[in-house]
Coordinates of C-alpha atoms and ligand atoms in Angstrom, one line a residue:
X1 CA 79.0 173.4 51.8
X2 CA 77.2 174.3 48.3
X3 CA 76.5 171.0 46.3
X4 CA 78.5 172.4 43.3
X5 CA 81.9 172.2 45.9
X6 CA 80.9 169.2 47.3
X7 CA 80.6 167.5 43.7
X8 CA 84.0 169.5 43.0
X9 CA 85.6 167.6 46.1
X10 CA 84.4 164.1 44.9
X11 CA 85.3 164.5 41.7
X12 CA 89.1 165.6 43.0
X13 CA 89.1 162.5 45.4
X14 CA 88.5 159.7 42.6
X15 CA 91.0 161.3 40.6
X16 CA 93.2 161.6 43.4
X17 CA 92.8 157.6 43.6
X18 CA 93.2 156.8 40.0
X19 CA 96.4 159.0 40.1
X20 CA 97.7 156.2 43.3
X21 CA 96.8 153.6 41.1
X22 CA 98.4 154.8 38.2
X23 CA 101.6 155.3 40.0
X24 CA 101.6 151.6 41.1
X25 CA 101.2 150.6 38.0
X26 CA 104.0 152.7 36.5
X27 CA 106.4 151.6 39.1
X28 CA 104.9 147.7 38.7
X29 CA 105.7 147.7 35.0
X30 CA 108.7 149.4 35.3
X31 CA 110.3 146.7 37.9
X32 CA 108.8 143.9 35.3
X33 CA 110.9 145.6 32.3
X34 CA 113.7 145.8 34.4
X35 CA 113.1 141.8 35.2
X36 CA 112.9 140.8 31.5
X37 CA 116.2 142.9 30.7
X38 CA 118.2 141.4 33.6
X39 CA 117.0 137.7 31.8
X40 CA 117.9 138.7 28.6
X41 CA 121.5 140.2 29.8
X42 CA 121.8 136.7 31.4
X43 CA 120.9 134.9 28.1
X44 CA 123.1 136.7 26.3
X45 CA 126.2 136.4 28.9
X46 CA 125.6 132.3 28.5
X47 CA 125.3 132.3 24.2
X48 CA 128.3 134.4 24.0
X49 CA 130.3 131.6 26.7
X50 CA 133.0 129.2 24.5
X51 CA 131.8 126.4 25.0
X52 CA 134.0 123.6 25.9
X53 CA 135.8 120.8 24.4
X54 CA 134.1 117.9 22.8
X55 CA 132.3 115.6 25.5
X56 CA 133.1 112.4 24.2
X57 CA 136.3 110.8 23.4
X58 CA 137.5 110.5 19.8
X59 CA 137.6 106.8 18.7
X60 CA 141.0 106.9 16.8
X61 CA 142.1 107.9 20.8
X62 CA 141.1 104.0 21.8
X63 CA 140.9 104.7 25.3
X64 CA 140.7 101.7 27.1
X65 CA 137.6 100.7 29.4
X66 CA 139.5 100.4 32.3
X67 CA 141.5 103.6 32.2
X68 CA 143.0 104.8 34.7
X69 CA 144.3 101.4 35.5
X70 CA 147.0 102.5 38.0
X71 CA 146.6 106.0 38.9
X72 CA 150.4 107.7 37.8
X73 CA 149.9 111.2 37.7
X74 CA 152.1 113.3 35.7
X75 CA 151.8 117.1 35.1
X76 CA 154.7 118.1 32.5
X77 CA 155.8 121.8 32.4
X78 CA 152.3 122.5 33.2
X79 CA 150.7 126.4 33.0
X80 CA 147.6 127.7 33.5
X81 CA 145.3 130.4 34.1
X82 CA 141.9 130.8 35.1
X83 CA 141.4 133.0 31.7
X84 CA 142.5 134.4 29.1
X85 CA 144.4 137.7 30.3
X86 CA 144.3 136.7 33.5
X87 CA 148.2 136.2 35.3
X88 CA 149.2 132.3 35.8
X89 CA 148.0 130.5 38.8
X90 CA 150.5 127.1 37.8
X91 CA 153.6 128.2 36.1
X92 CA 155.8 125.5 34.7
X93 CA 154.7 122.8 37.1
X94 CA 156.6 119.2 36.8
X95 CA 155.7 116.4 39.0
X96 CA 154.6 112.6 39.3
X97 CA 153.6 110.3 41.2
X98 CA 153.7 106.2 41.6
X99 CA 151.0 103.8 41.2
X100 CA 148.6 104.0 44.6
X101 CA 151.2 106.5 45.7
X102 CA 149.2 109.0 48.3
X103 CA 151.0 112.3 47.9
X104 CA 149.7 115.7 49.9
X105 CA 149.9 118.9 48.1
X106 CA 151.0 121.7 50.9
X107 CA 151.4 125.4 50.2
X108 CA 150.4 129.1 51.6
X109 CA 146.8 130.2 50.9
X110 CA 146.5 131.3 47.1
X111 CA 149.6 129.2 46.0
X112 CA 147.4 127.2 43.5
X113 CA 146.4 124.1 45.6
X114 CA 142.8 124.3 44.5
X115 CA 143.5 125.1 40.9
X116 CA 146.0 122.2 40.5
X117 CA 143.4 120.0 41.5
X118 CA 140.4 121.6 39.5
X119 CA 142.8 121.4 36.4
X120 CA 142.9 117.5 36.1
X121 CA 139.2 118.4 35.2
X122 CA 140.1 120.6 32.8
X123 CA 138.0 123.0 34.3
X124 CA 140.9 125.3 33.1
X125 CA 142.9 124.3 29.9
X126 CA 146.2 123.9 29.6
X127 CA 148.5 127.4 28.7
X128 CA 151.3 125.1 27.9
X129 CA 152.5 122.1 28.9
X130 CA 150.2 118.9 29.8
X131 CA 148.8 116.3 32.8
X132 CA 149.2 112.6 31.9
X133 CA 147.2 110.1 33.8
X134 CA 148.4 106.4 33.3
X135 CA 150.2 107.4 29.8
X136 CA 146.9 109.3 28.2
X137 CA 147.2 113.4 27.8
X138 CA 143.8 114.8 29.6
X139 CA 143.9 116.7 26.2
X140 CA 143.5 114.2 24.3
X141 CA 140.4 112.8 25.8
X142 CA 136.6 113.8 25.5
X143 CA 135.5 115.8 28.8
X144 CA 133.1 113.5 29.9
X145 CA 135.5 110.6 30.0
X146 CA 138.3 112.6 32.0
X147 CA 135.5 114.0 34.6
X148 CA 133.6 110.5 35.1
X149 CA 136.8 108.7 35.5
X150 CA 138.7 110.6 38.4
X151 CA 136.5 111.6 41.5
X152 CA 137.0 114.4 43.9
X153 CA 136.4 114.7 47.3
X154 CA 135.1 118.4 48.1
X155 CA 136.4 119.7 51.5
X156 CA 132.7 120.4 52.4
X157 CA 130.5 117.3 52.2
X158 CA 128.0 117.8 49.5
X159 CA 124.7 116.0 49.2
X160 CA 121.7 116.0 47.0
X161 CA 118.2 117.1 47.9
X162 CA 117.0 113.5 47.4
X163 CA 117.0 110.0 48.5
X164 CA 119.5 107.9 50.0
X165 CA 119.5 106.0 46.5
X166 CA 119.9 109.0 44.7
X167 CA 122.8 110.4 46.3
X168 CA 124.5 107.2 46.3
X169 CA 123.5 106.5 42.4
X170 CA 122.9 109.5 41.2
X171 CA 122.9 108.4 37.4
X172 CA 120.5 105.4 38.3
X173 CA 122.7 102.8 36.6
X174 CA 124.0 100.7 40.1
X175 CA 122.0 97.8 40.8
X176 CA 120.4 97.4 44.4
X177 CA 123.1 95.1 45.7
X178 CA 125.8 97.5 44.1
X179 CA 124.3 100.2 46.1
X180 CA 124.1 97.9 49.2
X181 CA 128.0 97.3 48.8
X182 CA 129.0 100.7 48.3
X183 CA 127.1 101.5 51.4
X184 CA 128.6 98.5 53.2
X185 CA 131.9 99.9 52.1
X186 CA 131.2 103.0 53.8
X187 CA 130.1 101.1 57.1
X188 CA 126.5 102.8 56.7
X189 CA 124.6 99.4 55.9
X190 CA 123.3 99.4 59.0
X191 CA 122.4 103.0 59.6
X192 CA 120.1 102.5 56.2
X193 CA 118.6 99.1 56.9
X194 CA 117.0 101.0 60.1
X195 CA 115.4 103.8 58.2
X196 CA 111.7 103.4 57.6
X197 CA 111.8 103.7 53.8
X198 CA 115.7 102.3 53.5
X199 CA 117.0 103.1 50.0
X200 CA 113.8 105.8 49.2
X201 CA 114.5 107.6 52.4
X202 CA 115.2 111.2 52.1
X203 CA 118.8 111.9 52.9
X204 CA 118.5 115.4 54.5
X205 CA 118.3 115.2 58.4
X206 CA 119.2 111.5 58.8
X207 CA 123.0 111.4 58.3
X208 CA 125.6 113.2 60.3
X209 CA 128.6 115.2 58.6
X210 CA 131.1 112.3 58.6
X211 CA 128.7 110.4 57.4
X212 CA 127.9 111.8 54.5
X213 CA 131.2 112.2 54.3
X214 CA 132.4 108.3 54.0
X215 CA 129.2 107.7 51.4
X216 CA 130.8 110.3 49.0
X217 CA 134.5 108.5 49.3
X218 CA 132.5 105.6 48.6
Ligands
ATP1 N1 137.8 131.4 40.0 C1 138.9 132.0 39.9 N2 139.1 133.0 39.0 C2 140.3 133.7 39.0 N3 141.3 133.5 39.8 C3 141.2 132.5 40.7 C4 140.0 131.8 40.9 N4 140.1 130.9 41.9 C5 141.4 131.1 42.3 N5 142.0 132.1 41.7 C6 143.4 132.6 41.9 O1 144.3 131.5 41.7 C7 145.3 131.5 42.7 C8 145.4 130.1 43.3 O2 144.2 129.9 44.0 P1 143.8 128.5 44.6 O3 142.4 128.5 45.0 O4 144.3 127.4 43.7 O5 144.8 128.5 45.9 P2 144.9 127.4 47.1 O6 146.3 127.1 47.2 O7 143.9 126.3 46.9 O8 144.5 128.3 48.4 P3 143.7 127.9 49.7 O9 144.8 127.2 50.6 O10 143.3 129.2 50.3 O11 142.6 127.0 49.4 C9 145.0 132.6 43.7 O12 145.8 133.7 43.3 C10 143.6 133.0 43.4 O13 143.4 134.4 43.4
MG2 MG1 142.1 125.7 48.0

C-alpha cells in the first residue's frame, strides 16, 4: 500500500466516525425537540381546561358546620353528561332517600351507576335539574365543602405510598388519640400497636386487602 492511500484510508475512517456521531446527535436532538413539544401540547391542553366552580362556599349560603346532619338524598329531575356534546348519561332522574336509609343502586353495565355517584361530587355539573343533600342544592355550595363532606368508598381499595398515619390523616389535622380511635373503629388497633414503628410505619406490605379496606370506611 503506497503511503498517499494509506493516509487516503485514515482520513476516510475518521470521517466515517464523525459522520456516526453526527447521526446520533441528529436523531438525539431530534427526540429531545419532540420531548419539549409533547410538554408544551400538555401545558397548553391544561391552560385552555374550564376550570371549576369556586372552592369555597359563599357566606350569604350559611352552611351550617354540621352539614349533612342527617344524610336525605334527593336528586330532582336530574341530567347530566360527562361534557358538553356529549349524549346524557342521567336523564331526568328523581329519587330520595330517608335519614340513615341504606339504599343500593342496581342496573346493567353502562346504565349510569358510576356517574350517579361521581355526580354528588360534582365531578359533572348539572344539565338541568339538581341533587339536594339535607335541604342544601350541591350547586349552591363551594366544591371543597361538597367533596370533604360526603366520602366515597372506591370499589378497589386505595392507599397512599406512606405511613400508617398518613393514610389514616392524610391532611395531618387528627390528633394521635383521634387516629387511635379511628383505627380502633376499624378493629386494626391491634394489628398497628404490633408494628415496629406503629403510627410511622410504612403501610405498603403490612396490611391485607380487607384491611385496608375497613381503614378507608373508617
Ligand atoms: N369518563 C367518561 N367520559 C364519557 N362517558 C363516560 C365516562 N364514564 C362513563 N361514561 C359513559 O356513561 C355511561 C354510564 O357509565 P357508568 O360508568 O356510570 O355506568 P355503570 O352503571 O357504573 O356501569 P358498570 O356497572 O359497568 O360500572 C356509559 O354509557 C359510559 O359510556
Ligand atoms: Mg360503575
Amino acid at each position: 500500500m503506497t503511503p498517499a492511500r494509506a493516509v487516503l484510508i485514515g482520513v476516510s475512517l475518521i470521517a466515517a466516525q464523525d459522520a456516526t456521531w453526527v447521526f446520533e446527535e441528529l436523531v438525539r436532538e431530534f427526540c429531545n425537540v419532540e420531548i419539549a413539544a409533547i410538554a408544551v401540547e400538555r401545558i397548553q391542553g391544561y391552560a385552555d381546561l374550564e376550570p371549576e366552580a369556586d372552592e369555597e362556599t359563599r357566606p350569604e349560603v350559611q352552611l351550617e358546620q354540621d352539614w349533612p346532619q342527617h344524610g336525605v338524598v334527593e336528586f330532582q329531575d336530574f341530567s347530566v353528561a360527562y361534557r358538553p356534546g356529549l349524549p346524557l348519561v342521567l336523564r331526568d332522574v328523581t329519587l330520595s332517600t330517608f335519614p340513615g336509609e341504606k339504599v343500593a343502586i342496581v342496573g346493567r353495565t353502562g346504565s349510569g351507576k358510576s356517574s350517579l355517584s361521581q355526580s354528588l361530587f360534582r365531578i359533572m355539573e348539572a344539565n338541568t335539574g339538581r341533587i339536594v343533600i339535607d335541604g342544601r342544592n350541591l350547586a349552591s355550595l363551594g366544591l371543597q365543602d361538597v367533596r370533604s363532606r360526603i366520602t366515597i368508598l372506591p370499589q378497589d381499595a386505595f392507599i397512599f405510598d406512606g405511613s400508617v398515619r398518613e393514610n389514616v390523616d392524610p391532611l395531618n389535622t387528627a390528633s394521635d388519640s383521634e387516629i387511635w380511635a379511628a383505627l380502633d373503629a376499624a378493629q386494626l388497633k391491634e394489628v398497628v400497636q404490633n408494628l415496629p414503628d406503629k403510627l410511622e410505619e410504612p403501610i405498603k406490605g403490612v396490611l391485607s386487602a380487607g384491611q385496608i379496606f375497613m381503614l378507608q370506611k373508617n
